[in-house]
Short mmCIF file of C-alpha atoms in Angstrom, two decimals:
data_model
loop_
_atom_site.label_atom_id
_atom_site.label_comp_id
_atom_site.label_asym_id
_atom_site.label_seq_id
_atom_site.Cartn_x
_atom_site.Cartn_y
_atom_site.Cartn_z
CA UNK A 159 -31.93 -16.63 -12.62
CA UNK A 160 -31.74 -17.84 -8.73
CA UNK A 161 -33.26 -16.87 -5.72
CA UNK A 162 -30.87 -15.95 -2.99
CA UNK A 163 -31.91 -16.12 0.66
CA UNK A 164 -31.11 -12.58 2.53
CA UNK A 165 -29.33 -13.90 5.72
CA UNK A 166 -31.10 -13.50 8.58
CA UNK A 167 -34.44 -13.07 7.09
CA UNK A 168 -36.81 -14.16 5.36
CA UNK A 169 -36.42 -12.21 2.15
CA UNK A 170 -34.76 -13.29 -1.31
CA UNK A 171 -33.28 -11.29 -4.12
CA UNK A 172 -32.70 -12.56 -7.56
CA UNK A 173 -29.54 -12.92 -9.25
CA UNK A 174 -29.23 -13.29 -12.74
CA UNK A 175 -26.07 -14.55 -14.50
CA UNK A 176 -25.23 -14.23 -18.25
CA UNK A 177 -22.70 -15.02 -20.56
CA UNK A 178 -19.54 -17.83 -20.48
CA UNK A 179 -17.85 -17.83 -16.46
CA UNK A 180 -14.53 -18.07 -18.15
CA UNK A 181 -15.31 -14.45 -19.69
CA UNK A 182 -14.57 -11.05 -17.24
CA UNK A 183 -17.19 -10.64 -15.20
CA UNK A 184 -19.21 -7.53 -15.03
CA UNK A 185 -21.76 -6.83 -12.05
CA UNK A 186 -24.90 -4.67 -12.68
CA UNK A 187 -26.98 -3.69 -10.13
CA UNK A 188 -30.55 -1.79 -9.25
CA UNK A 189 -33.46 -0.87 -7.37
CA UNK A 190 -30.99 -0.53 -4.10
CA UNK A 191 -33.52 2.47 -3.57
CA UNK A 192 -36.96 1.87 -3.27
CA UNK A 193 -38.08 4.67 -4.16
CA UNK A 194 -35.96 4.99 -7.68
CA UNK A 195 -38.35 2.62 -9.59
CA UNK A 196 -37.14 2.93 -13.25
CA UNK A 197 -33.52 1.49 -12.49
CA UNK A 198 -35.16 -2.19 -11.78
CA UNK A 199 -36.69 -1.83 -15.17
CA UNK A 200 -34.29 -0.08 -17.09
CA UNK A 201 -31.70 -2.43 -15.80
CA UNK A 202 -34.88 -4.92 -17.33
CA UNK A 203 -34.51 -3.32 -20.62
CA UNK A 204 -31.12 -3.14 -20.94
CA UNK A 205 -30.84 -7.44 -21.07
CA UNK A 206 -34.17 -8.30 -22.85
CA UNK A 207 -32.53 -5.42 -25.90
CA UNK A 208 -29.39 -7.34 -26.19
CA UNK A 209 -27.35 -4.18 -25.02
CA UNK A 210 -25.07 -6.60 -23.15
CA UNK A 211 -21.47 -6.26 -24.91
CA UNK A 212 -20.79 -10.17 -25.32
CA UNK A 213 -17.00 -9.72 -24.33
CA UNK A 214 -18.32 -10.18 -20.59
CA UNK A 215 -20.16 -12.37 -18.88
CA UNK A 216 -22.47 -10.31 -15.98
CA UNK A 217 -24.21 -11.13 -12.68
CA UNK A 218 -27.17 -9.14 -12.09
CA UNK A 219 -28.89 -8.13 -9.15
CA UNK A 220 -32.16 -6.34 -10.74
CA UNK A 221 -33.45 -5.38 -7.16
CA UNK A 222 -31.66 -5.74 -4.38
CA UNK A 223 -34.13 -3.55 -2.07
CA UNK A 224 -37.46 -5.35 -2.87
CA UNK A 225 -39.23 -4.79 0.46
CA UNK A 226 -38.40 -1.02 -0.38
CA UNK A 227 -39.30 -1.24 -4.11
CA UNK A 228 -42.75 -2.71 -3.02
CA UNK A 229 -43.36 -0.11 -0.26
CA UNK A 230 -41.67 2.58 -2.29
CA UNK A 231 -39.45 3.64 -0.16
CA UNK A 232 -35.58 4.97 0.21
CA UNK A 233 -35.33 2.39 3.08
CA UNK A 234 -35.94 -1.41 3.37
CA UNK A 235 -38.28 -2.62 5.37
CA UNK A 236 -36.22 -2.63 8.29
CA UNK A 237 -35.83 0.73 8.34
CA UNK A 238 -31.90 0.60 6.43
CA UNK A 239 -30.56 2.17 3.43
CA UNK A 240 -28.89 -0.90 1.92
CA UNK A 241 -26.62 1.04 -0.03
CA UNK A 242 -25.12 2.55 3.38
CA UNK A 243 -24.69 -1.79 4.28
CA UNK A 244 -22.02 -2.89 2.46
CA UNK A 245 -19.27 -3.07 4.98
CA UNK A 246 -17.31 -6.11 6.57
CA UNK A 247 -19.96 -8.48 5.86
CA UNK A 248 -22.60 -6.66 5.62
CA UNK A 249 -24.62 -5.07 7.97
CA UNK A 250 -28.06 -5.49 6.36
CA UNK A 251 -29.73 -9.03 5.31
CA UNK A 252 -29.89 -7.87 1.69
CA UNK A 253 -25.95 -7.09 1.76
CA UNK A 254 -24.98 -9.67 3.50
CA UNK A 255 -26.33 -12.27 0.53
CA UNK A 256 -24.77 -10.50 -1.94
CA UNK A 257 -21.17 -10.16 -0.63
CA UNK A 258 -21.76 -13.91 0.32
CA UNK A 259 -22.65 -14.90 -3.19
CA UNK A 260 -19.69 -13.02 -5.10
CA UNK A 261 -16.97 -14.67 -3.21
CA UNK A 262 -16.82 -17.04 -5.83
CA UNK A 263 -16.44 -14.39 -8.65
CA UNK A 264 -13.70 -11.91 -9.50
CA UNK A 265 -15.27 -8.64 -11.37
CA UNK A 266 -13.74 -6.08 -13.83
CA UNK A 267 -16.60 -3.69 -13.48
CA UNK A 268 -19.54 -2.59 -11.20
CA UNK A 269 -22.61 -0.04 -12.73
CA UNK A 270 -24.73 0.67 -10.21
CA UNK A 271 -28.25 2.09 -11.42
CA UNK A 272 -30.07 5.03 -9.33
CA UNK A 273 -32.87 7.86 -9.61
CA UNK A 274 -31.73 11.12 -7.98
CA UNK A 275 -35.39 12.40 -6.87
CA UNK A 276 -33.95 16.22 -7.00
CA UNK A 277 -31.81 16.43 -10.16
CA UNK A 278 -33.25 17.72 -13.28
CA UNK A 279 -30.64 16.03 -15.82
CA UNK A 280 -28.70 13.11 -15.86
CA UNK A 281 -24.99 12.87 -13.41
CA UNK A 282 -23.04 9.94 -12.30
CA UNK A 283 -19.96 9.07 -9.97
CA UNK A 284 -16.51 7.57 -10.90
CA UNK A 285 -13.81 7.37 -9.27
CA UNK A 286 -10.53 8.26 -11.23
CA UNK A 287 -7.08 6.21 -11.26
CA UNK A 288 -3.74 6.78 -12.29
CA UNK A 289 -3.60 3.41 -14.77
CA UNK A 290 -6.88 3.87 -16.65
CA UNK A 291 -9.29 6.21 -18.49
CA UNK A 292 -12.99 7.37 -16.81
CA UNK A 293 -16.02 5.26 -18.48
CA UNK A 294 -17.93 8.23 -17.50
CA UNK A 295 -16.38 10.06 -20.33
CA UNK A 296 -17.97 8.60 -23.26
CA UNK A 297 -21.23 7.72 -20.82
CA UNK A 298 -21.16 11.92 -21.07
CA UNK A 299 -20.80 12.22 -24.33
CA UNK A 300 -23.26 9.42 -25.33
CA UNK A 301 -25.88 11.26 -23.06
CA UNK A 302 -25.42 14.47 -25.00
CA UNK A 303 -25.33 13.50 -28.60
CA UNK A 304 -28.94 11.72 -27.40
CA UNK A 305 -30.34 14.81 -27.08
CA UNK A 306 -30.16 14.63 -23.27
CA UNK A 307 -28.70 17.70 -20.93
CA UNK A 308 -26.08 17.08 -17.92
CA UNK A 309 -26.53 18.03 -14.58
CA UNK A 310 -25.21 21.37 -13.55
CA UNK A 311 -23.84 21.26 -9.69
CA UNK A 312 -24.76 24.31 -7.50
CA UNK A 313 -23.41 24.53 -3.99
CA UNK A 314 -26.79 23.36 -2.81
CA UNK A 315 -27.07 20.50 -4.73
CA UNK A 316 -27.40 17.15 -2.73
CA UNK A 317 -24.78 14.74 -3.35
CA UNK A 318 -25.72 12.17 -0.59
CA UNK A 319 -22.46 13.80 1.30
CA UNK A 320 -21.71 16.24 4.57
CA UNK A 321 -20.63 19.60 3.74
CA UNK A 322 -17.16 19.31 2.58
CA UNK A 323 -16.93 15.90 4.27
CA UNK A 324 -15.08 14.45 0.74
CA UNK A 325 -12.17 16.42 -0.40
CA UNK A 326 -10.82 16.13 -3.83
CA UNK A 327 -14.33 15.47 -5.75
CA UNK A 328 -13.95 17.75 -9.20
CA UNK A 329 -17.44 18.57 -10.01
CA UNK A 330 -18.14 18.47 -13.69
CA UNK A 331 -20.93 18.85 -15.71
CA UNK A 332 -22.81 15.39 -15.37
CA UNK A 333 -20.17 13.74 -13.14
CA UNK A 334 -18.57 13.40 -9.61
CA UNK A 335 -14.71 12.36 -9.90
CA UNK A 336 -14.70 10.70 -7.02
CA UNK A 337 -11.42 10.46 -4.95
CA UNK A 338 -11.67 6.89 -3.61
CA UNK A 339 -9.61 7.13 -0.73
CA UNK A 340 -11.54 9.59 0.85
CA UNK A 341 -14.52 8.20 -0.11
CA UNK A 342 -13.68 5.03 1.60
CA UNK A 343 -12.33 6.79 4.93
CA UNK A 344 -15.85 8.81 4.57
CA UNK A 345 -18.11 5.86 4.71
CA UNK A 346 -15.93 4.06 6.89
CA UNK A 347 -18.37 4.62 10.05
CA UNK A 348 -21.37 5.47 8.05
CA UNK A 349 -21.12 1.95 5.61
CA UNK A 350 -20.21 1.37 2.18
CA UNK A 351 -21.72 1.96 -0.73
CA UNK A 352 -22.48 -0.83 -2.93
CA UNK A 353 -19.60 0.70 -5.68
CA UNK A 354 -17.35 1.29 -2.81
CA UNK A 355 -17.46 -2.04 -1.71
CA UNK A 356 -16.66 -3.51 -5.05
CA UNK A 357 -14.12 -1.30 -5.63
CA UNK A 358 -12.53 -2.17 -2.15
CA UNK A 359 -12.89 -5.79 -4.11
CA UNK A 360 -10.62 -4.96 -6.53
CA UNK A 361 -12.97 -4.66 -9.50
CA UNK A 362 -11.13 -1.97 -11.78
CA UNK A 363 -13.79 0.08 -12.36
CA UNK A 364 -16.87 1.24 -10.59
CA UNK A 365 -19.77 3.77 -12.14
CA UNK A 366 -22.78 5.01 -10.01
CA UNK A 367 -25.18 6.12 -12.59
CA UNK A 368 -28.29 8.92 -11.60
CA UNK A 369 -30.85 9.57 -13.99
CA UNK A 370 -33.54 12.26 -13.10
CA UNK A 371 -36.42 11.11 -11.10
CA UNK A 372 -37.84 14.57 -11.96
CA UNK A 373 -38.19 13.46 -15.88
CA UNK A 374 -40.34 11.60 -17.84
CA UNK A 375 -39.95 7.31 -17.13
CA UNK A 376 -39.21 6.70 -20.87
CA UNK A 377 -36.67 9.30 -21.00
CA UNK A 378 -35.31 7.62 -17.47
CA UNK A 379 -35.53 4.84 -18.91
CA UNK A 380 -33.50 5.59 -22.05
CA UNK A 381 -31.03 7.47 -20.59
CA UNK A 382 -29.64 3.99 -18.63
CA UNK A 383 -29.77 2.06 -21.33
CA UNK A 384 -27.03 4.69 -23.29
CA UNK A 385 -25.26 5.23 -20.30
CA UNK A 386 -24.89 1.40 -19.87
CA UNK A 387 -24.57 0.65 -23.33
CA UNK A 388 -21.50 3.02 -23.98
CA UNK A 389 -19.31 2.26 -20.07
CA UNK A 390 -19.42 -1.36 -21.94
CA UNK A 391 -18.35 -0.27 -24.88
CA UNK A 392 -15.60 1.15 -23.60
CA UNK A 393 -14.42 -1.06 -20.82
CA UNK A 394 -14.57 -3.77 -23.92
CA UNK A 395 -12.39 -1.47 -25.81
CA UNK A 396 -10.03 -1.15 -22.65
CA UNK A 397 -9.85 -4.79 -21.67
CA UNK A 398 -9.03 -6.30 -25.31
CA UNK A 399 -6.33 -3.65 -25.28
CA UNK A 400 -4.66 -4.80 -21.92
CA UNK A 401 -5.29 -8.81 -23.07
CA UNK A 402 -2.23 -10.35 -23.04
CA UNK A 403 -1.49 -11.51 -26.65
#
């Protein structure tokens, strides 16, 4: 665990690495939100349970908004949604650390952790490619056989997006395919997403995960930890099957 100094302020957020560097890398990430308190701890949970497939090593960035988490707010401090920060350089302090710290690491995977304060079941975001299967898949099924329901999508329902400002975005029970092209052209003047900017990376796969703010905090709580748990499994299962032999 290290401190790392938020550039241009006087802030730090803590990164946590695990496992063997000569292992894939695999990037988890929380509390980007203030106000979405059980990722942080669920994201807490998740390490100190051994739920960590060993196949990967993992940085960890268990709160990258903390003067949000503390105030309990969507924003930082500074008034900035960090997860609207993540492009060029970054355009936030917070950001700006982070994409300065992983230049010295290549990643196979990002899972980002959030609390959507409206939904009533668990939903998440993937984008799909030609070359590879959807983690999301088994994170679905996983959810389901825990006893847990899958959010239904009205028209209403707030995806964080204009009205029919991303084409292409199949809505399924419990998950947003998300067409990454457009996704990137979308936040192109608005500012990346923390998953779009590691996808931009080049990590092969990126998961936004949203469990229910609405629900109870264990069953928040819980529902990370399988969603987690299985997008390992299978990205393990996908990476020893593309190892060269």
């Amino acid at each position: 665990m290290r401190e790392v100094a938020c550039v241009g302020s006087a802030r730090t957020i803590l990164a946590a690495e695990i496992g063997d560097v000569a292992l894939r890398c695999v990037t988890l990430v929380a509390g980007t939100h203030g106000d979405e308190p059980a990722a942080p701890w669920a994201l807490l949970n998740i390490v100190e349970s051994g739920l960590l497939h060993p196949a990967f090593s993992y940085r960890i960035w268990p709160c990258i908004n903390p003067s949000g988490y503390e105030r309990g707010t969507r924003l930082s401090i500074d008034g900035s949604d960090v997860n609207r920060s993540f492009s060029g350089g970054g355009t936030t302090p917070e950001a700006k650390a982070i994409i300065t710290a992983n230049r010295d690491r290549r990643f196979v995977a990002s899972i980002d952790l959030h609390e959507d304060p409206e939904a009533t079941q668990f939903y998440c975001f993937e984008p799909r490619r030609e070359d590879q299967p959807l983690l999301s898949t088994a994170v679905l099924d996983e959810v389901e056989a825990a006893g847990f329901q899958l959010q239904n999508f009205t028209p209403q329902f707030d995806l964080g997006y204009e009205s029919g400002a991303v084409p292409d975005a199949p809505l399924e029970a419990g998950r947003v395919i998300v067409d990454l092209s457009a996704e990137l052209t979308y936040f192109k003047q608005r500012g990346l997403p923390f998953t779009a900017y590691m996808l931009k990376r080049a990590a092969a796969f990126g998961l936004t995960l949203e469990s229910p703010r609405t629900r109870l905090w264990s069953d928040r709580i819980s529902i990370h930890r399988i969603a987690v748990h299985a997008a390992l499994n299978v990205l393990a299962k996908v990476s020893s099957a593309r190892a060269p032999n």
